[in-house]
mmCIF file with all atom_site columns, C-alpha atoms in Angstrom:
data_model
loop_
_atom_site.group_PDB
_atom_site.id
_atom_site.type_symbol
_atom_site.label_atom_id
_atom_site.label_alt_id
_atom_site.label_comp_id
_atom_site.label_asym_id
_atom_site.label_entity_id
_atom_site.label_seq_id
_atom_site.pdbx_PDB_ins_code
_atom_site.Cartn_x
_atom_site.Cartn_y
_atom_site.Cartn_z
_atom_site.occupancy
_atom_site.B_iso_or_equiv
_atom_site.pdbx_formal_charge
_atom_site.auth_seq_id
_atom_site.auth_comp_id
_atom_site.auth_asym_id
_atom_site.auth_atom_id
_atom_site.pdbx_PDB_model_num
ATOM 1   C CA . MET Y 1 1   ? 0.000   0.000   0.000   1.00 50.00 ? 179 MET Y CA 1
ATOM 2   C CA . THR Y 1 2   ? 1.391   3.378   -0.989  1.00 51.00 ? 180 THR Y CA 1
ATOM 3   C CA . GLU Y 1 3   ? 0.824   6.796   0.482   1.00 54.00 ? 181 GLU Y CA 1
ATOM 4   C CA . THR Y 1 4   ? -1.375  7.619   -2.528  1.00 60.00 ? 182 THR Y CA 1
ATOM 5   C CA . THR Y 1 5   ? -3.640  4.587   -2.072  1.00 74.00 ? 183 THR Y CA 1
ATOM 6   C CA . GLY Y 1 6   ? -7.146  5.941   -1.480  1.00 91.00 ? 184 GLY Y CA 1
ATOM 7   C CA . ILE Y 1 7   ? -9.796  4.819   0.988   1.00 94.00 ? 185 ILE Y CA 1
ATOM 8   C CA . VAL Y 1 8   ? -11.633 2.660   -1.558  1.00 95.00 ? 186 VAL Y CA 1
ATOM 9   C CA . GLU Y 1 9   ? -8.467  0.885   -2.676  1.00 95.00 ? 187 GLU Y CA 1
ATOM 10  C CA . ARG Y 1 10  ? -7.418  0.335   0.945   1.00 95.00 ? 188 ARG Y CA 1
ATOM 11  C CA . LYS Y 1 11  ? -10.838 -1.238  1.573   1.00 96.00 ? 189 LYS Y CA 1
ATOM 12  C CA . LEU Y 1 12  ? -10.278 -3.591  -1.378  1.00 96.00 ? 190 LEU Y CA 1
ATOM 13  C CA . ILE Y 1 13  ? -6.921  -4.623  0.092   1.00 95.00 ? 191 ILE Y CA 1
ATOM 14  C CA . GLU Y 1 14  ? -8.548  -5.116  3.504   1.00 96.00 ? 192 GLU Y CA 1
ATOM 15  C CA . LEU Y 1 15  ? -11.083 -7.439  1.831   1.00 97.00 ? 193 LEU Y CA 1
ATOM 16  C CA . GLY Y 1 16  ? -8.235  -9.414  0.230   1.00 97.00 ? 194 GLY Y CA 1
ATOM 17  C CA . LEU Y 1 17  ? -9.050  -8.122  -3.249  1.00 96.00 ? 195 LEU Y CA 1
ATOM 18  C CA . LYS Y 1 18  ? -6.770  -6.604  -5.848  1.00 93.00 ? 196 LYS Y CA 1
ATOM 19  C CA . LEU Y 1 19  ? -7.800  -4.068  -8.449  1.00 95.00 ? 197 LEU Y CA 1
ATOM 20  C CA . PRO Y 1 20  ? -6.984  -5.677  -11.818 1.00 96.00 ? 198 PRO Y CA 1
ATOM 21  C CA . PRO Y 1 21  ? -5.742  -3.903  -14.926 1.00 96.00 ? 199 PRO Y CA 1
ATOM 22  C CA . PRO Y 1 22  ? -8.805  -2.494  -16.712 1.00 97.00 ? 200 PRO Y CA 1
ATOM 23  C CA . PRO Y 1 23  ? -10.127 -4.847  -19.393 1.00 96.00 ? 201 PRO Y CA 1
ATOM 24  C CA . ARG Y 1 24  ? -9.692  -3.735  -22.968 1.00 95.00 ? 202 ARG Y CA 1
ATOM 25  C CA . PRO Y 1 25  ? -12.770 -2.909  -25.064 1.00 93.00 ? 203 PRO Y CA 1
ATOM 26  C CA . ILE Y 1 26  ? -13.762 -5.714  -27.438 1.00 89.00 ? 204 ILE Y CA 1
ATOM 27  C CA . GLY Y 1 27  ? -15.504 -3.377  -29.879 1.00 92.00 ? 205 GLY Y CA 1
ATOM 28  C CA . ASN Y 1 28  ? -15.757 0.216   -31.056 1.00 97.00 ? 206 ASN Y CA 1
ATOM 29  C CA . TYR Y 1 29  ? -16.919 1.902   -27.847 1.00 97.00 ? 207 TYR Y CA 1
ATOM 30  C CA . LEU Y 1 30  ? -15.617 3.735   -24.812 1.00 97.00 ? 208 LEU Y CA 1
ATOM 31  C CA . PRO Y 1 31  ? -15.344 1.759   -21.569 1.00 97.00 ? 209 PRO Y CA 1
ATOM 32  C CA . ALA Y 1 32  ? -16.713 4.719   -19.609 1.00 98.00 ? 210 ALA Y CA 1
ATOM 33  C CA . VAL Y 1 33  ? -18.187 8.139   -20.374 1.00 98.00 ? 211 VAL Y CA 1
ATOM 34  C CA . GLN Y 1 34  ? -18.559 10.978  -17.895 1.00 98.00 ? 212 GLN Y CA 1
ATOM 35  C CA . VAL Y 1 35  ? -21.384 13.491  -18.330 1.00 98.00 ? 213 VAL Y CA 1
ATOM 36  C CA . GLY Y 1 36  ? -21.372 16.053  -15.557 1.00 98.00 ? 214 GLY Y CA 1
ATOM 37  C CA . GLN Y 1 37  ? -21.296 14.150  -12.264 1.00 98.00 ? 215 GLN Y CA 1
ATOM 38  C CA . ILE Y 1 38  ? -22.565 10.918  -13.830 1.00 98.00 ? 216 ILE Y CA 1
ATOM 39  C CA . LEU Y 1 39  ? -20.214 8.175   -14.995 1.00 98.00 ? 217 LEU Y CA 1
ATOM 40  C CA . TYR Y 1 40  ? -21.664 5.573   -17.350 1.00 98.00 ? 218 TYR Y CA 1
ATOM 41  C CA . VAL Y 1 41  ? -19.630 2.357   -17.445 1.00 98.00 ? 219 VAL Y CA 1
ATOM 42  C CA . SER Y 1 42  ? -20.071 0.110   -20.473 1.00 98.00 ? 220 SER Y CA 1
ATOM 43  C CA . GLY Y 1 43  ? -21.045 -3.531  -20.304 1.00 97.00 ? 221 GLY Y CA 1
ATOM 44  C CA . THR Y 1 44  ? -18.182 -5.413  -18.707 1.00 97.00 ? 222 THR Y CA 1
ATOM 45  C CA . LEU Y 1 45  ? -17.393 -9.114  -18.306 1.00 98.00 ? 223 LEU Y CA 1
ATOM 46  C CA . GLY Y 1 46  ? -15.706 -11.180 -15.606 1.00 97.00 ? 224 GLY Y CA 1
ATOM 47  C CA . THR Y 1 47  ? -12.319 -11.346 -17.308 1.00 97.00 ? 225 THR Y CA 1
ATOM 48  C CA . ILE Y 1 48  ? -8.832  -11.516 -15.857 1.00 97.00 ? 226 ILE Y CA 1
ATOM 49  C CA . ARG Y 1 49  ? -5.439  -10.713 -17.396 1.00 96.00 ? 227 ARG Y CA 1
ATOM 50  C CA . ASP Y 1 50  ? -3.266  -13.762 -18.142 1.00 96.00 ? 228 ASP Y CA 1
ATOM 51  C CA . GLU Y 1 51  ? 0.540   -14.063 -18.071 1.00 96.00 ? 229 GLU Y CA 1
ATOM 52  C CA . ASN Y 1 52  ? 0.676   -12.985 -21.750 1.00 97.00 ? 230 ASN Y CA 1
ATOM 53  C CA . ASP Y 1 53  ? -1.258  -9.771  -20.978 1.00 96.00 ? 231 ASP Y CA 1
ATOM 54  C CA . ASN Y 1 54  ? -4.437  -11.045 -22.659 1.00 96.00 ? 232 ASN Y CA 1
ATOM 55  C CA . ASP Y 1 55  ? -7.917  -10.596 -21.241 1.00 96.00 ? 233 ASP Y CA 1
ATOM 56  C CA . ILE Y 1 56  ? -9.345  -14.078 -20.693 1.00 97.00 ? 234 ILE Y CA 1
ATOM 57  C CA . MET Y 1 57  ? -12.567 -15.369 -19.157 1.00 96.00 ? 235 MET Y CA 1
ATOM 58  C CA . PRO Y 1 58  ? -11.829 -17.964 -16.456 1.00 97.00 ? 236 PRO Y CA 1
ATOM 59  C CA . ILE Y 1 59  ? -15.511 -18.881 -16.067 1.00 98.00 ? 237 ILE Y CA 1
ATOM 60  C CA . LYS Y 1 60  ? -17.582 -19.461 -19.217 1.00 98.00 ? 238 LYS Y CA 1
ATOM 61  C CA . GLY Y 1 61  ? -21.004 -20.824 -19.978 1.00 98.00 ? 239 GLY Y CA 1
ATOM 62  C CA . LYS Y 1 62  ? -24.658 -20.714 -19.028 1.00 98.00 ? 240 LYS Y CA 1
ATOM 63  C CA . LEU Y 1 63  ? -26.051 -20.458 -15.543 1.00 98.00 ? 241 LEU Y CA 1
ATOM 64  C CA . GLY Y 1 64  ? -28.335 -23.365 -14.794 1.00 97.00 ? 242 GLY Y CA 1
ATOM 65  C CA . GLY Y 1 65  ? -26.538 -25.343 -17.498 1.00 97.00 ? 243 GLY Y CA 1
ATOM 66  C CA . GLU Y 1 66  ? -22.837 -26.032 -17.051 1.00 96.00 ? 244 GLU Y CA 1
ATOM 67  C CA . LEU Y 1 67  ? -22.428 -23.321 -14.373 1.00 98.00 ? 245 LEU Y CA 1
ATOM 68  C CA . THR Y 1 68  ? -23.677 -23.158 -10.805 1.00 98.00 ? 246 THR Y CA 1
ATOM 69  C CA . ILE Y 1 69  ? -24.990 -20.073 -9.046  1.00 98.00 ? 247 ILE Y CA 1
ATOM 70  C CA . GLU Y 1 70  ? -21.726 -19.997 -7.051  1.00 98.00 ? 248 GLU Y CA 1
ATOM 71  C CA . GLN Y 1 71  ? -19.645 -19.901 -10.243 1.00 98.00 ? 249 GLN Y CA 1
ATOM 72  C CA . GLY Y 1 72  ? -21.842 -17.113 -11.606 1.00 98.00 ? 250 GLY Y CA 1
ATOM 73  C CA . TYR Y 1 73  ? -21.473 -15.212 -8.327  1.00 98.00 ? 251 TYR Y CA 1
ATOM 74  C CA . GLU Y 1 74  ? -17.661 -15.444 -8.639  1.00 98.00 ? 252 GLU Y CA 1
ATOM 75  C CA . SER Y 1 75  ? -17.800 -14.251 -12.256 1.00 98.00 ? 253 SER Y CA 1
ATOM 76  C CA . ALA Y 1 76  ? -19.935 -11.306 -11.108 1.00 98.00 ? 254 ALA Y CA 1
ATOM 77  C CA . LYS Y 1 77  ? -17.293 -10.427 -8.489  1.00 98.00 ? 255 LYS Y CA 1
ATOM 78  C CA . LEU Y 1 78  ? -14.599 -10.441 -11.189 1.00 98.00 ? 256 LEU Y CA 1
ATOM 79  C CA . MET Y 1 79  ? -16.841 -8.249  -13.334 1.00 98.00 ? 257 MET Y CA 1
ATOM 80  C CA . ALA Y 1 80  ? -17.345 -5.799  -10.441 1.00 98.00 ? 258 ALA Y CA 1
ATOM 81  C CA . LEU Y 1 81  ? -13.574 -5.538  -9.943  1.00 98.00 ? 259 LEU Y CA 1
ATOM 82  C CA . ASN Y 1 82  ? -13.260 -4.826  -13.676 1.00 98.00 ? 260 ASN Y CA 1
ATOM 83  C CA . HIS Y 1 83  ? -15.888 -2.102  -13.338 1.00 98.00 ? 261 HIS Y CA 1
ATOM 84  C CA . LEU Y 1 84  ? -13.853 -0.528  -10.544 1.00 98.00 ? 262 LEU Y CA 1
ATOM 85  C CA . ALA Y 1 85  ? -10.676 -0.736  -12.661 1.00 98.00 ? 263 ALA Y CA 1
ATOM 86  C CA . LEU Y 1 86  ? -12.473 0.977   -15.566 1.00 98.00 ? 264 LEU Y CA 1
ATOM 87  C CA . MET Y 1 87  ? -13.851 3.645   -13.227 1.00 98.00 ? 265 MET Y CA 1
ATOM 88  C CA . LYS Y 1 88  ? -10.385 4.323   -11.826 1.00 97.00 ? 266 LYS Y CA 1
ATOM 89  C CA . LYS Y 1 89  ? -8.990  4.654   -15.339 1.00 97.00 ? 267 LYS Y CA 1
ATOM 90  C CA . ALA Y 1 90  ? -11.790 7.082   -16.271 1.00 98.00 ? 268 ALA Y CA 1
ATOM 91  C CA . ILE Y 1 91  ? -11.787 9.284   -13.147 1.00 98.00 ? 269 ILE Y CA 1
ATOM 92  C CA . GLY Y 1 92  ? -8.329  8.730   -11.658 1.00 96.00 ? 270 GLY Y CA 1
ATOM 93  C CA . ASP Y 1 93  ? -9.399  8.120   -8.040  1.00 96.00 ? 271 ASP Y CA 1
ATOM 94  C CA . LEU Y 1 94  ? -12.117 5.756   -6.815  1.00 97.00 ? 272 LEU Y CA 1
ATOM 95  C CA . ASP Y 1 95  ? -12.638 8.026   -3.807  1.00 97.00 ? 273 ASP Y CA 1
ATOM 96  C CA . ARG Y 1 96  ? -14.407 10.397  -6.231  1.00 98.00 ? 274 ARG Y CA 1
ATOM 97  C CA . ILE Y 1 97  ? -17.349 7.970   -6.319  1.00 98.00 ? 275 ILE Y CA 1
ATOM 98  C CA . GLU Y 1 98  ? -20.240 9.410   -4.349  1.00 98.00 ? 276 GLU Y CA 1
ATOM 99  C CA . ARG Y 1 99  ? -22.659 6.557   -4.965  1.00 98.00 ? 277 ARG Y CA 1
ATOM 100 C CA . ILE Y 1 100 ? -23.268 3.509   -7.128  1.00 98.00 ? 278 ILE Y CA 1
ATOM 101 C CA . ILE Y 1 101 ? -26.620 4.439   -8.693  1.00 98.00 ? 279 ILE Y CA 1
ATOM 102 C CA . LYS Y 1 102 ? -27.622 1.500   -10.865 1.00 98.00 ? 280 LYS Y CA 1
ATOM 103 C CA . MET Y 1 103 ? -26.429 -1.761  -12.341 1.00 98.00 ? 281 MET Y CA 1
ATOM 104 C CA . VAL Y 1 104 ? -28.120 -3.482  -15.266 1.00 98.00 ? 282 VAL Y CA 1
ATOM 105 C CA . GLY Y 1 105 ? -26.949 -7.081  -15.398 1.00 98.00 ? 283 GLY Y CA 1
ATOM 106 C CA . TYR Y 1 106 ? -27.382 -9.716  -18.080 1.00 98.00 ? 284 TYR Y CA 1
ATOM 107 C CA . VAL Y 1 107 ? -27.087 -13.367 -17.099 1.00 98.00 ? 285 VAL Y CA 1
ATOM 108 C CA . ASN Y 1 108 ? -26.372 -16.044 -19.718 1.00 98.00 ? 286 ASN Y CA 1
ATOM 109 C CA . SER Y 1 109 ? -29.137 -18.455 -18.719 1.00 98.00 ? 287 SER Y CA 1
ATOM 110 C CA . ALA Y 1 110 ? -30.051 -21.995 -19.671 1.00 98.00 ? 288 ALA Y CA 1
ATOM 111 C CA . PRO Y 1 111 ? -33.784 -22.649 -20.196 1.00 97.00 ? 289 PRO Y CA 1
ATOM 112 C CA . GLY Y 1 112 ? -35.582 -22.725 -16.864 1.00 97.00 ? 290 GLY Y CA 1
ATOM 113 C CA . PHE Y 1 113 ? -32.892 -20.847 -14.914 1.00 98.00 ? 291 PHE Y CA 1
ATOM 114 C CA . THR Y 1 114 ? -34.632 -18.283 -12.689 1.00 97.00 ? 292 THR Y CA 1
ATOM 115 C CA . GLU Y 1 115 ? -31.930 -17.212 -10.213 1.00 97.00 ? 293 GLU Y CA 1
ATOM 116 C CA . ALA Y 1 116 ? -30.214 -14.304 -11.997 1.00 97.00 ? 294 ALA Y CA 1
ATOM 117 C CA . HIS Y 1 117 ? -30.692 -12.147 -8.910  1.00 97.00 ? 295 HIS Y CA 1
ATOM 118 C CA . LEU Y 1 118 ? -28.485 -14.506 -6.873  1.00 98.00 ? 296 LEU Y CA 1
ATOM 119 C CA . VAL Y 1 119 ? -25.759 -14.423 -9.522  1.00 98.00 ? 297 VAL Y CA 1
ATOM 120 C CA . LEU Y 1 120 ? -25.724 -10.614 -9.693  1.00 98.00 ? 298 LEU Y CA 1
ATOM 121 C CA . ASN Y 1 121 ? -25.371 -10.474 -5.923  1.00 98.00 ? 299 ASN Y CA 1
ATOM 122 C CA . GLY Y 1 122 ? -21.682 -11.266 -6.534  1.00 98.00 ? 300 GLY Y CA 1
ATOM 123 C CA . ALA Y 1 123 ? -21.251 -7.734  -7.878  1.00 98.00 ? 301 ALA Y CA 1
ATOM 124 C CA . SER Y 1 124 ? -23.808 -6.034  -5.627  1.00 98.00 ? 302 SER Y CA 1
ATOM 125 C CA . ASP Y 1 125 ? -22.320 -7.568  -2.472  1.00 98.00 ? 303 ASP Y CA 1
ATOM 126 C CA . LEU Y 1 126 ? -18.843 -6.408  -3.509  1.00 98.00 ? 304 LEU Y CA 1
ATOM 127 C CA . TYR Y 1 127 ? -20.033 -2.818  -4.035  1.00 98.00 ? 305 TYR Y CA 1
ATOM 128 C CA . VAL Y 1 128 ? -21.707 -2.784  -0.611  1.00 98.00 ? 306 VAL Y CA 1
ATOM 129 C CA . ASP Y 1 129 ? -18.611 -4.318  1.015   1.00 98.00 ? 307 ASP Y CA 1
ATOM 130 C CA . VAL Y 1 130 ? -16.354 -1.691  -0.585  1.00 97.00 ? 308 VAL Y CA 1
ATOM 131 C CA . PHE Y 1 131 ? -18.517 1.442   -0.380  1.00 97.00 ? 309 PHE Y CA 1
ATOM 132 C CA . GLY Y 1 132 ? -20.859 0.591   2.501   1.00 97.00 ? 310 GLY Y CA 1
ATOM 133 C CA . GLU Y 1 133 ? -24.671 0.401   2.434   1.00 97.00 ? 311 GLU Y CA 1
ATOM 134 C CA . GLU Y 1 134 ? -25.298 4.107   1.853   1.00 97.00 ? 312 GLU Y CA 1
ATOM 135 C CA . ARG Y 1 135 ? -22.920 4.528   -1.106  1.00 97.00 ? 313 ARG Y CA 1
ATOM 136 C CA . GLY Y 1 136 ? -22.769 0.990   -2.469  1.00 98.00 ? 314 GLY Y CA 1
ATOM 137 C CA . LYS Y 1 137 ? -26.342 -0.292  -2.436  1.00 98.00 ? 315 LYS Y CA 1
ATOM 138 C CA . HIS Y 1 138 ? -27.898 0.490   -5.799  1.00 98.00 ? 316 HIS Y CA 1
ATOM 139 C CA . ALA Y 1 139 ? -30.896 0.082   -8.053  1.00 98.00 ? 317 ALA Y CA 1
ATOM 140 C CA . ARG Y 1 140 ? -30.578 -3.008  -10.230 1.00 98.00 ? 318 ARG Y CA 1
ATOM 141 C CA . ALA Y 1 141 ? -32.116 -4.938  -13.090 1.00 98.00 ? 319 ALA Y CA 1
ATOM 142 C CA . ALA Y 1 142 ? -31.359 -8.639  -13.545 1.00 97.00 ? 320 ALA Y CA 1
ATOM 143 C CA . LEU Y 1 143 ? -32.050 -9.688  -17.119 1.00 97.00 ? 321 LEU Y CA 1
ATOM 144 C CA . PHE Y 1 144 ? -31.959 -13.205 -18.525 1.00 97.00 ? 322 PHE Y CA 1
ATOM 145 C CA . GLN Y 1 145 ? -30.140 -13.742 -21.832 1.00 96.00 ? 323 GLN Y CA 1
ATOM 146 C CA . ASN Y 1 146 ? -30.088 -16.867 -23.952 1.00 95.00 ? 324 ASN Y CA 1
ATOM 147 C CA . GLU Y 1 147 ? -26.555 -15.980 -25.132 1.00 96.00 ? 325 GLU Y CA 1
ATOM 148 C CA . LEU Y 1 148 ? -23.795 -13.516 -24.249 1.00 96.00 ? 326 LEU Y CA 1
ATOM 149 C CA . GLY Y 1 149 ? -20.715 -12.656 -26.284 1.00 93.00 ? 327 GLY Y CA 1
ATOM 150 C CA . LEU Y 1 150 ? -17.642 -14.830 -25.746 1.00 94.00 ? 328 LEU Y CA 1
ATOM 151 C CA . ASP Y 1 151 ? -19.867 -17.285 -23.815 1.00 97.00 ? 329 ASP Y CA 1
ATOM 152 C CA . ALA Y 1 152 ? -19.617 -14.972 -20.800 1.00 98.00 ? 330 ALA Y CA 1
ATOM 153 C CA . PRO Y 1 153 ? -21.825 -15.987 -17.891 1.00 98.00 ? 331 PRO Y CA 1
ATOM 154 C CA . ILE Y 1 154 ? -22.576 -12.394 -16.932 1.00 98.00 ? 332 ILE Y CA 1
ATOM 155 C CA . GLU Y 1 155 ? -22.272 -8.840  -18.218 1.00 98.00 ? 333 GLU Y CA 1
ATOM 156 C CA . ALA Y 1 156 ? -23.377 -5.604  -16.602 1.00 98.00 ? 334 ALA Y CA 1
ATOM 157 C CA . GLU Y 1 157 ? -23.318 -1.877  -17.135 1.00 98.00 ? 335 GLU Y CA 1
ATOM 158 C CA . MET Y 1 158 ? -23.148 0.736   -14.385 1.00 98.00 ? 336 MET Y CA 1
ATOM 159 C CA . THR Y 1 159 ? -24.298 4.251   -13.621 1.00 98.00 ? 337 THR Y CA 1
ATOM 160 C CA . VAL Y 1 160 ? -22.297 6.042   -10.933 1.00 98.00 ? 338 VAL Y CA 1
ATOM 161 C CA . LEU Y 1 161 ? -22.603 9.446   -9.250  1.00 98.00 ? 339 LEU Y CA 1
ATOM 162 C CA . LEU Y 1 162 ? -19.321 11.299  -8.779  1.00 98.00 ? 340 LEU Y CA 1
ATOM 163 C CA . LYS Y 1 163 ? -18.566 13.843  -6.079  1.00 97.00 ? 341 LYS Y CA 1
ATOM 164 C CA . ALA Y 1 164 ? -18.958 17.463  -7.168  1.00 91.00 ? 342 ALA Y CA 1
#
């Protein structure tokens, strides 16, 4: 931990989590766009960076098919860490986040799977753990998808309020 490590990043360390390098866009879009005090974060996956500096997805597949709720929850945690990495890249300091406003999550679901809300809790729980109830608890939509790009189990976009 360095002298310039902020409160949010210290909380991540305290929780035993490490902020990853921000994932690279896989299309022609910006990972995050700031408009006034609102930061919009593009749809992000639960990727990690491998030893060759490539973004890879350690958990792939459909929830309720080859993946369990627990595996989806872990993928959602990875995705949330990627969101935080993208936010840091966009705004420079995670301590500038006033509140997580909303997350819209898409869960790659096998027919009959009805537990997307439990999968998305992987991200929601992380935001509450890092920012606390008042700043981290957010509005949310949990949407079922029959397919997601790259066979990702989960993808979500974020809306965040920044401090004035």
